[in-house]
Coordinates of N, CA, C and O in Angstrom, one line a residue:
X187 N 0.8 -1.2 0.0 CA 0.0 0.0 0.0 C 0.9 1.3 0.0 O 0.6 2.1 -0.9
X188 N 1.9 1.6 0.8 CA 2.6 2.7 1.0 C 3.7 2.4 -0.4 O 4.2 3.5 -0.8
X189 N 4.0 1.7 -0.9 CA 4.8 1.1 -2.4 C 3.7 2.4 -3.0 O 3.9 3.7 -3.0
X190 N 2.5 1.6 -3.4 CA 2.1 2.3 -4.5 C 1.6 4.2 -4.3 O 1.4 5.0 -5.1
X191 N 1.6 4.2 -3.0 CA 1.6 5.5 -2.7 C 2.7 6.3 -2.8 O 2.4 7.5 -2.7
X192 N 4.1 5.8 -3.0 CA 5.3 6.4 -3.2 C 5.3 6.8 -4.7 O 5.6 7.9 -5.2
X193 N 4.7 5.6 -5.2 CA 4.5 5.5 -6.9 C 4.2 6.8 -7.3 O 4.7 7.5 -8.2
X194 N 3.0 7.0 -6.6 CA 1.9 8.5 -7.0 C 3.2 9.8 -6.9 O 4.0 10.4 -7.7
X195 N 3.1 9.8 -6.0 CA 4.5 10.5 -5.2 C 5.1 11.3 -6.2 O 5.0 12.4 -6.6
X196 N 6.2 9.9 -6.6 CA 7.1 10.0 -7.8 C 6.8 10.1 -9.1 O 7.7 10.1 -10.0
X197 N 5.2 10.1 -9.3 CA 4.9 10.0 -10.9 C 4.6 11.7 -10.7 O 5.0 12.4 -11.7
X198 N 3.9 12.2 -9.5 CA 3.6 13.5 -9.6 C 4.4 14.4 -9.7 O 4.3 15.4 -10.3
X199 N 6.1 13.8 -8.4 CA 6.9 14.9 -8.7 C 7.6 15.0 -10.1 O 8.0 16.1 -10.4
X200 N 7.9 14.1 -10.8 CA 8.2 13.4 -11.9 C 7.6 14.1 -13.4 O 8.0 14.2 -14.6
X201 N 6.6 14.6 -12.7 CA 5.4 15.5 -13.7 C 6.0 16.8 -13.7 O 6.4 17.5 -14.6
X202 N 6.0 17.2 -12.4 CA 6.4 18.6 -12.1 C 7.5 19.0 -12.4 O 7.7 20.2 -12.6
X203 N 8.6 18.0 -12.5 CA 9.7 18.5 -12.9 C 10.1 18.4 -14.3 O 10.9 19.3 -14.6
X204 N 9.7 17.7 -15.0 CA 9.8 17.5 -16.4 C 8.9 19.0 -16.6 O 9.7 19.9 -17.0
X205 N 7.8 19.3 -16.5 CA 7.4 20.8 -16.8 C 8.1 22.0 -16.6 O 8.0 23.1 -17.3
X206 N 9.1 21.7 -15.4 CA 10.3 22.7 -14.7 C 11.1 22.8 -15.3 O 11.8 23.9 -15.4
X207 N 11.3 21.7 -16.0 CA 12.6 21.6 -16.3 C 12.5 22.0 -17.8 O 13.6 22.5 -18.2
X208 N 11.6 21.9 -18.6 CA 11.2 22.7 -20.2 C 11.1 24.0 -20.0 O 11.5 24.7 -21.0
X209 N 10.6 24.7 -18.8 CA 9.8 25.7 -18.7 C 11.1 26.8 -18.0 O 10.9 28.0 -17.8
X210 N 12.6 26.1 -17.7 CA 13.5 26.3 -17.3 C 14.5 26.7 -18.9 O 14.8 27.9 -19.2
X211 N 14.6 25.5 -19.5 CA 15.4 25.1 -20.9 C 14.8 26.6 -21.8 O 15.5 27.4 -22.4
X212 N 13.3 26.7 -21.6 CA 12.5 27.8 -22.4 C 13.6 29.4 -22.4 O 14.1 30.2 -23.2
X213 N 13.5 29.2 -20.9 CA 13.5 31.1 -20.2 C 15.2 30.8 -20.7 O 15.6 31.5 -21.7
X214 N 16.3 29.8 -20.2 CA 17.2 29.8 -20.5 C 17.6 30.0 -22.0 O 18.7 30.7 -22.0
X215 N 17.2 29.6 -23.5 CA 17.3 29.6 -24.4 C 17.1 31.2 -24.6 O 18.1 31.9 -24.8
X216 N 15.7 31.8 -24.5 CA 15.7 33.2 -24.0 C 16.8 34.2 -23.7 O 17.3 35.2 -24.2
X217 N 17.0 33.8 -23.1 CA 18.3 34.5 -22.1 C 19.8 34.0 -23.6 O 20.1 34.6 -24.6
X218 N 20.0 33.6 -23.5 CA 20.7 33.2 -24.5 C 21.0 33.7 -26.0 O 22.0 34.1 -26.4
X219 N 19.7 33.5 -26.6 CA 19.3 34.1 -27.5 C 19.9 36.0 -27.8 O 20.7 36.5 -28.6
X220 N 19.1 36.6 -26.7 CA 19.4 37.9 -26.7 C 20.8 38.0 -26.2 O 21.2 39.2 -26.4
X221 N 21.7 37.2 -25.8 CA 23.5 37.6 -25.4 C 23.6 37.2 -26.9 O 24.3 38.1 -27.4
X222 N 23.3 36.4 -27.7 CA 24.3 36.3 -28.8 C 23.3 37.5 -29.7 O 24.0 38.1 -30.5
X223 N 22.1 37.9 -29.7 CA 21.7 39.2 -30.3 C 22.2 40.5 -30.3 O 22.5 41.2 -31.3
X224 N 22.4 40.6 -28.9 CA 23.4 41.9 -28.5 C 24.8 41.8 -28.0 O 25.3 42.5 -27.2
X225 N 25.5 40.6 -28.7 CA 27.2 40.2 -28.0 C 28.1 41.5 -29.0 O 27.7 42.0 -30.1
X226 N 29.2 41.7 -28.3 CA 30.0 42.4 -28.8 C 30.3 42.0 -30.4 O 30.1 40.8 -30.7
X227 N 30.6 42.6 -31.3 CA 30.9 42.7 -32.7 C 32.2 43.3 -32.8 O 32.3 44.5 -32.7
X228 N 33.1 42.4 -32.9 CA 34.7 42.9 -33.3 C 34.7 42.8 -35.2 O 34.6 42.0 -36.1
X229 N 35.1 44.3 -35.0 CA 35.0 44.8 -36.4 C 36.6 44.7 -36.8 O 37.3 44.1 -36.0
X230 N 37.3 45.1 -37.8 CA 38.7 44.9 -38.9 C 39.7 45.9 -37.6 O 40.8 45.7 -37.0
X231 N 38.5 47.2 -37.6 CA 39.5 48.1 -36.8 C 39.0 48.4 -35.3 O 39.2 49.5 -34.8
X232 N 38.2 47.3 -34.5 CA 37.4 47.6 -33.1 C 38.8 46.8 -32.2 O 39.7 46.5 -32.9
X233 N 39.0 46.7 -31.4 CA 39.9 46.5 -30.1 C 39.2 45.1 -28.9 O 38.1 44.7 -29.2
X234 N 39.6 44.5 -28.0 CA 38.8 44.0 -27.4 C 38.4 44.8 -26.3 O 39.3 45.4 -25.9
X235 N 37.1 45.1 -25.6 CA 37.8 45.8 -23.8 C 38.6 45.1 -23.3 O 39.1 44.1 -23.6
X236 N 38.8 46.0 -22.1 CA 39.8 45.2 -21.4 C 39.7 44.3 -20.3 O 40.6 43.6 -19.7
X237 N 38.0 44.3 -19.9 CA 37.5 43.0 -19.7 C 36.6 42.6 -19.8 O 35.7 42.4 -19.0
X238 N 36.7 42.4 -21.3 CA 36.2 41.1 -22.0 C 35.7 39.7 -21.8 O 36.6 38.9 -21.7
X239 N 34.6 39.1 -21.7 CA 34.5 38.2 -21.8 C 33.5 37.3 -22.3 O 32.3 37.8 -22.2
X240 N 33.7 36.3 -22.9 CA 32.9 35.7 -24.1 C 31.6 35.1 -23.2 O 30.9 34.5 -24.0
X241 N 31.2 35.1 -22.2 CA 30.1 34.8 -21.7 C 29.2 36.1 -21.4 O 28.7 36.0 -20.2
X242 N 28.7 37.5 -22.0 CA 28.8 38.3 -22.0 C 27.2 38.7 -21.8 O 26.6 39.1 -22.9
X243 N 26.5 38.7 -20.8 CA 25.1 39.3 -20.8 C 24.6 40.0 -20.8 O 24.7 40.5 -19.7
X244 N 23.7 40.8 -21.6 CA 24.1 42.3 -21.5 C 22.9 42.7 -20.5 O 22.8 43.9 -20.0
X245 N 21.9 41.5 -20.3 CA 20.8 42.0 -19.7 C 20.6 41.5 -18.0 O 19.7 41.2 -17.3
X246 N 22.2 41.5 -17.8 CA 21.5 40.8 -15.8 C 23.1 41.3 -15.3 O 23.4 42.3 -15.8
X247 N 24.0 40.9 -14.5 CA 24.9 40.9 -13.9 C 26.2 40.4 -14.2 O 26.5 40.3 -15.4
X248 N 27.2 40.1 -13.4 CA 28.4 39.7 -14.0 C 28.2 38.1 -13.6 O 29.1 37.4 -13.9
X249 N 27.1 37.5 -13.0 CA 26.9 36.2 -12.8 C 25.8 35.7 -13.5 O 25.1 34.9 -12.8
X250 N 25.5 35.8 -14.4 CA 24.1 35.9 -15.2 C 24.7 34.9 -16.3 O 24.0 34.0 -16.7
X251 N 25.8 35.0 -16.9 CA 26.4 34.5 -18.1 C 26.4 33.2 -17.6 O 25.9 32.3 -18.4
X252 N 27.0 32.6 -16.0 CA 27.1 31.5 -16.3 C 25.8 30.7 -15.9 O 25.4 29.7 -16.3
X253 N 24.9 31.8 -14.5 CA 24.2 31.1 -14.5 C 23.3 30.7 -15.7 O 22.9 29.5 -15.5
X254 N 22.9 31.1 -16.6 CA 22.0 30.8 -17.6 C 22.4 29.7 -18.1 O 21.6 28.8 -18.4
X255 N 24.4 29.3 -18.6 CA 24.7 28.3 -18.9 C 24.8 27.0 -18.6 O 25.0 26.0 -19.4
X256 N 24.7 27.0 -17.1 CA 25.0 26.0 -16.2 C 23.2 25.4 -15.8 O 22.9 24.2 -15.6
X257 N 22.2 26.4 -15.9 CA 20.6 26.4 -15.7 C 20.2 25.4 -16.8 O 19.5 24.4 -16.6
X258 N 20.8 25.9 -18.3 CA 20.6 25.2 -19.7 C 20.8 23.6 -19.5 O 20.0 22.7 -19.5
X259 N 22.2 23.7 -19.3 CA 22.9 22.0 -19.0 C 22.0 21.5 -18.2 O 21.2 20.8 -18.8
X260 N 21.8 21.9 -16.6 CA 20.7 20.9 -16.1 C 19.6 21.0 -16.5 O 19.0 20.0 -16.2
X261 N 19.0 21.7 -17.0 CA 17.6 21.7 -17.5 C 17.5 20.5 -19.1 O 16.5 19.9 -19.6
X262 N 18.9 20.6 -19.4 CA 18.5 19.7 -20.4 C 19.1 18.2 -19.7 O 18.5 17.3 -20.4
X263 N 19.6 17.8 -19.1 CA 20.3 16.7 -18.3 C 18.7 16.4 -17.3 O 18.1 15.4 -17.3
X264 N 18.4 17.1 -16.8 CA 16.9 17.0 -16.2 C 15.8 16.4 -17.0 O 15.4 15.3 -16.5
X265 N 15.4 16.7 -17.8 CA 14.3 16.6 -18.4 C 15.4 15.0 -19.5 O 14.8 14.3 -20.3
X266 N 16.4 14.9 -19.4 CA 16.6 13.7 -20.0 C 16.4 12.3 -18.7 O 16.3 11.1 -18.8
X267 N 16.5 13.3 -17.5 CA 16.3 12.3 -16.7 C 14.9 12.0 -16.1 O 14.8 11.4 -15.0
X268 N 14.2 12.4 -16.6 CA 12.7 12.4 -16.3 C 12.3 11.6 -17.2 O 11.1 11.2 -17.1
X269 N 13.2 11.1 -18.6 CA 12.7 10.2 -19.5 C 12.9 8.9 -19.1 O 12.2 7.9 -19.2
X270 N 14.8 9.0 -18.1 CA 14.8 7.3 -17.1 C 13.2 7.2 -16.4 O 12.3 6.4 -16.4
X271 N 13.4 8.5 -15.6 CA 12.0 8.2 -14.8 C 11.1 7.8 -15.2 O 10.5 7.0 -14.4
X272 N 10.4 8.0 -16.7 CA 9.7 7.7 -16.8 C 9.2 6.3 -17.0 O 8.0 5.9 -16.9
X273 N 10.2 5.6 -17.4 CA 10.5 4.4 -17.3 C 10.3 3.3 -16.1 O 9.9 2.1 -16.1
X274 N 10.7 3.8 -15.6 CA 11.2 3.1 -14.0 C 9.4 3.5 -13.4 O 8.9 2.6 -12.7
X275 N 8.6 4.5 -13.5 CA 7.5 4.6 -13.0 C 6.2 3.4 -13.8 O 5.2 2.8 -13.3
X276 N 6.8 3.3 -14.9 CA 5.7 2.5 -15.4 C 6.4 1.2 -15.1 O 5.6 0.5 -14.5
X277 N 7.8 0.6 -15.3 CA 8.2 -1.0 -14.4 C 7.7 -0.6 -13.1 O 6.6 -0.9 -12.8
X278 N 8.6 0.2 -12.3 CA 8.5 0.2 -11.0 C 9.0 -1.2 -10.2 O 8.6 -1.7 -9.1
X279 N 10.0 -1.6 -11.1 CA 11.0 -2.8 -10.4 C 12.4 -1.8 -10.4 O 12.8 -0.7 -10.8
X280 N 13.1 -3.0 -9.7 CA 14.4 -2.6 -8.7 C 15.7 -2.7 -10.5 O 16.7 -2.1 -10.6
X281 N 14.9 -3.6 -11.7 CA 16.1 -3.4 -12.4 C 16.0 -2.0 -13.5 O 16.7 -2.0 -14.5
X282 N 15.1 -0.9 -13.2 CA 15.0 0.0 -13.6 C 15.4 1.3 -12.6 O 15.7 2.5 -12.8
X283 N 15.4 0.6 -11.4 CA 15.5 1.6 -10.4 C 17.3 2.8 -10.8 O 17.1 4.0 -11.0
X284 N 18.5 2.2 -10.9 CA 19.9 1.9 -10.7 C 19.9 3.0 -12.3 O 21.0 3.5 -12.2
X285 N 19.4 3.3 -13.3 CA 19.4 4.2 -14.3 C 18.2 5.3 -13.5 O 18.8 6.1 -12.8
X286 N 17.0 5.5 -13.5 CA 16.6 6.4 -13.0 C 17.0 7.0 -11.6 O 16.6 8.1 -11.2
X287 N 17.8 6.4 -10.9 CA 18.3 7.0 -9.7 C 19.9 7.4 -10.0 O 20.4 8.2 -9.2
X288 N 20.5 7.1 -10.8 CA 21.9 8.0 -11.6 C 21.4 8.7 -12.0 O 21.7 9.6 -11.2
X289 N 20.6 9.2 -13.1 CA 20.5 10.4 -13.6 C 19.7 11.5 -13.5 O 19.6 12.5 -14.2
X290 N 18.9 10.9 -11.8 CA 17.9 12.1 -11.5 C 19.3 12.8 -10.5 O 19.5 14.0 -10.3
X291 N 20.2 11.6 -10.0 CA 21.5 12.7 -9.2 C 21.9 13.4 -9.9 O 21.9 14.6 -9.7
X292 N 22.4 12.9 -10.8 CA 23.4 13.8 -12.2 C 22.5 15.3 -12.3 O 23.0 16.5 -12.2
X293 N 21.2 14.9 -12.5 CA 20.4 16.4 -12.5 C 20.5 16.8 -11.5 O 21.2 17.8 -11.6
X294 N 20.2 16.4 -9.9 CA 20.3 17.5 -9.0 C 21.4 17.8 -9.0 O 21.4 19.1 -8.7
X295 N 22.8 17.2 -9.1 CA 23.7 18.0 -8.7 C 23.8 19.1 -9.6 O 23.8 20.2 -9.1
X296 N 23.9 18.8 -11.1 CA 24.0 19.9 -11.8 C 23.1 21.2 -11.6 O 23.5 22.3 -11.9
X297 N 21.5 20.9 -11.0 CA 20.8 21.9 -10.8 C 21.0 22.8 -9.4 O 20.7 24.0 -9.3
X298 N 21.7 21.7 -8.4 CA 22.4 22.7 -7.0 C 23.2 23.2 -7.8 O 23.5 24.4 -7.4
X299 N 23.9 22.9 -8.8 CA 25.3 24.1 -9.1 C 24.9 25.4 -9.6 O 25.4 26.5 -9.5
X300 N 23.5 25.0 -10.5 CA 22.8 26.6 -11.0 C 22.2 27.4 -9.9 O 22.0 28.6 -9.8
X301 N 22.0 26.2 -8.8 CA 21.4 27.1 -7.9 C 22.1 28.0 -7.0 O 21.5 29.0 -6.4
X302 N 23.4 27.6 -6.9 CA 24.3 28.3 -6.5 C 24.7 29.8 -7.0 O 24.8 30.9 -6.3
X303 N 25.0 29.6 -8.4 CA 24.8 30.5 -9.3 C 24.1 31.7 -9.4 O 24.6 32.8 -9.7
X304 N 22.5 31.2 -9.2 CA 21.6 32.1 -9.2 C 21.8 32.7 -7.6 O 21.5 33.8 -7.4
X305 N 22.1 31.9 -6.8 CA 22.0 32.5 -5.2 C 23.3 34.1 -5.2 O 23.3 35.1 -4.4
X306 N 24.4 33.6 -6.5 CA 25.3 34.6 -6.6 C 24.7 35.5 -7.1 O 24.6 36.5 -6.4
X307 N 23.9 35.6 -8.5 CA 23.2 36.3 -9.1 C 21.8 37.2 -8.1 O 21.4 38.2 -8.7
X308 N 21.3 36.7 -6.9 CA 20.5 37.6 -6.2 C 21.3 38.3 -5.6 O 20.9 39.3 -5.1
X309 N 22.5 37.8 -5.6 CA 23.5 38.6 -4.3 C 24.0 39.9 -5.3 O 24.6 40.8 -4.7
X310 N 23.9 40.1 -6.3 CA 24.8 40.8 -6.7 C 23.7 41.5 -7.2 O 24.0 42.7 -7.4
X311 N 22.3 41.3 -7.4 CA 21.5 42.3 -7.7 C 21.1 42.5 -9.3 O 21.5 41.5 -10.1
X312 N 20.6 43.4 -9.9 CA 20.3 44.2 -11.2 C 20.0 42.9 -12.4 O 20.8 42.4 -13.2
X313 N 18.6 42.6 -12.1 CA 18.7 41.7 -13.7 C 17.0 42.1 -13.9 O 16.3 42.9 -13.2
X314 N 16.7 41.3 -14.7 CA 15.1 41.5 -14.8 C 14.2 40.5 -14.5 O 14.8 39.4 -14.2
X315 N 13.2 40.5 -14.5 CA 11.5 39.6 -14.4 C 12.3 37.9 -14.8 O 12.6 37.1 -14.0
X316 N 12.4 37.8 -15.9 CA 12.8 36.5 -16.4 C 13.7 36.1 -15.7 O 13.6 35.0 -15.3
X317 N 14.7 36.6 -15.4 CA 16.0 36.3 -14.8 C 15.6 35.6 -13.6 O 16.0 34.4 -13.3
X318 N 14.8 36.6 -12.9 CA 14.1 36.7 -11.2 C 13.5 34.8 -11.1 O 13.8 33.9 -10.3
X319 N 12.6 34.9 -12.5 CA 11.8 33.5 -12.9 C 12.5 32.3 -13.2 O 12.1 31.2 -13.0
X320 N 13.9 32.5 -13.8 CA 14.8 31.3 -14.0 C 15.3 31.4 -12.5 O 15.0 30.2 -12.3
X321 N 15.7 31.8 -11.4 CA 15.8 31.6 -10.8 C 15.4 31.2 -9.1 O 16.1 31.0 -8.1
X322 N 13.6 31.4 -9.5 CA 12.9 30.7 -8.9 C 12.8 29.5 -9.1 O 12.8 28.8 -8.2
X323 N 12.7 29.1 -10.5 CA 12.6 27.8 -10.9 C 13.8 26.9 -10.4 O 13.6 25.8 -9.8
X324 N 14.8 27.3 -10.5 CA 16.2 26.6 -10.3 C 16.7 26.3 -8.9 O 17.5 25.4 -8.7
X325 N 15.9 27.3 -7.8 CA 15.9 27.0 -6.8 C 14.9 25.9 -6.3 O 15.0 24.7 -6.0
X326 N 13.5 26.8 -6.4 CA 12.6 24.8 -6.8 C 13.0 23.9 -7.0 O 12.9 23.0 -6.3
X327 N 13.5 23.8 -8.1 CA 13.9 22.7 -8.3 C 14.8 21.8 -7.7 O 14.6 20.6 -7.5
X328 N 15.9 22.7 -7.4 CA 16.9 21.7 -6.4 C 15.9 20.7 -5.3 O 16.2 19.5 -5.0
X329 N 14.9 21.4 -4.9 CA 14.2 20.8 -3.4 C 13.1 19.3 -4.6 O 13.5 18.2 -4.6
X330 N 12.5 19.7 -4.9 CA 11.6 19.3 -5.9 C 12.7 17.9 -6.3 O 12.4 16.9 -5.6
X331 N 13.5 17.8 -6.9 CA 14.5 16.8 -7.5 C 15.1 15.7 -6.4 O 15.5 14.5 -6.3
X332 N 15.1 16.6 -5.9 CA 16.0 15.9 -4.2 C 14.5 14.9 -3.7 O 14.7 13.8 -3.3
X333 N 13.0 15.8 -3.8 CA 12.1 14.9 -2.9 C 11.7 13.6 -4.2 O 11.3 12.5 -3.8
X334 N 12.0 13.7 -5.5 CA 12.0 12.8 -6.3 C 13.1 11.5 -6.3 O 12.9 10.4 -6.8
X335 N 14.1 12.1 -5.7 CA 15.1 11.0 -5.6 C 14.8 10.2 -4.3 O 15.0 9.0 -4.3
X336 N 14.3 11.0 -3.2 CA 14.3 10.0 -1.9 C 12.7 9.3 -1.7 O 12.3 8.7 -0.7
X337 N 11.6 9.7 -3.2 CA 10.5 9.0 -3.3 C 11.0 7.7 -4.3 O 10.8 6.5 -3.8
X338 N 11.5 7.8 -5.4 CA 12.2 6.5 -5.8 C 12.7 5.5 -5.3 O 12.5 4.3 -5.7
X339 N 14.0 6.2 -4.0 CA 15.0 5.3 -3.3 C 13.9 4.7 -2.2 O 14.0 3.6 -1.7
X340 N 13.1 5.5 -1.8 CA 12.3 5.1 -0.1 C 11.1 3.8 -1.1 O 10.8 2.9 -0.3
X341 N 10.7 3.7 -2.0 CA 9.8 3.1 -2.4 C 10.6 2.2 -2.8 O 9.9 1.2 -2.9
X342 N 12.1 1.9 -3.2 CA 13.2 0.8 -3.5 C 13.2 -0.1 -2.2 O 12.8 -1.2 -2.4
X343 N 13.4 0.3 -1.1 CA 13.3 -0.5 0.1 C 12.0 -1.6 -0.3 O 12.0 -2.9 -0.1
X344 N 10.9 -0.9 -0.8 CA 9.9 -2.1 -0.1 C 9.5 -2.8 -1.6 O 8.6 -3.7 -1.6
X345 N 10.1 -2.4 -2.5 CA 10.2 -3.2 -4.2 C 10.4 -5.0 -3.8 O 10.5 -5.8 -4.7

C-alpha cells in the first residue's frame, strides 16, 4: 500500500519536474538568445575591452552568463532524466531503479550548481523579471529533485 503510494509521489513529482525543467530550458534559451543578439561585434579596426568576456550578458549581472549556462545544462540533463523516470514509473522494479536514480542525481547535482549561481546572481542584484523566474525555478527545483530522488530510493526499500 505505502509502495504504491510512493509511486503516486514520484509519478507526480516526476510530472512537475519535467514541466520545470522545459519551462526552465524555455527562459534559458531566451536569455541566450538575446546575449548572442546583443554580444559584442569585433570589427577589422574595433579592439577587445579590457575586460572582456565571451560569456557576455548584457541583460543581468556579471553572474548571469554563467548562470543561464549552467541552468541550460541541467535543464536539459533533467528533463533527460525524467525520460529514465519515466521508465522506472511504469516498471516500478528494482532493475530499472539503478538508471533512474543515476540520472535524476546527475540532475540535482547539476541543478544545485545553478542554484548556487543564481543565489550569486541575487546577491549581486540588477537583472530583470525572467531572470528573477529562471531563478525561482532553479531553486525549486533543487528541493523538488532531491524529494523525487528520496520517493524513488524510499519506495526501493519495499520493491
Amino acid at each position: 500500500m505505502a509502495n504504491e503510494q510512493l509511486k503516486h509521489i514520484a509519478a507526480l513529482l516526476l510530472f512537475l519536474n519535467l514541466c520545470m525543467y522545459i519551462i526552465l530550458a524555455a527562459i534559458g534559451g531566451w536569455a541566450l538568445n538575446i546575449a548572442l543578439d546583443r554580444a559584442f561585434i569585433i570589427g577589422e579596426d574595433l579592439k577587445l575591452p579590457a575586460y572582456f568576456t565571451p560569456i557576455f550578458f548584457p541583460i543581468g549581472n556579471a553572474a548571469t552568463g554563467f548562470f543561464v549556462l549552467f541552468s541550460l545544462i541541467a535543464a536539459v540533463v533533467g528533463a533527460a532524466s525524467m525520460l529514465t523516470g519515466i521508465n522506472h514509473i511504469s516498471s516500478w522494479n528494482n532493475n530499472s531503479l539503478a538508471s533512474a536514480a543515476s540520472s535524476a542525481i546527475t540532475a540535482w547535482s547539476l541543478t544545485l550548481l545553478a542554484m548556487g549561481l543564481a543565489c550569486k546572481e541575487i546577491a549581486i542584484e540588477r537583472r530583470n523579471a525572467r531572470l528573477r523566474t529562471m531563478e525561482a525555478f532553479t531553486i525549486i527545483l533543487s528541493a523538488t529533485q532531491l524529494f523525487y530522488i528520496l520517493a524513488i530510493h524510499g519506495a526501493s526499500a519495499k520493491v
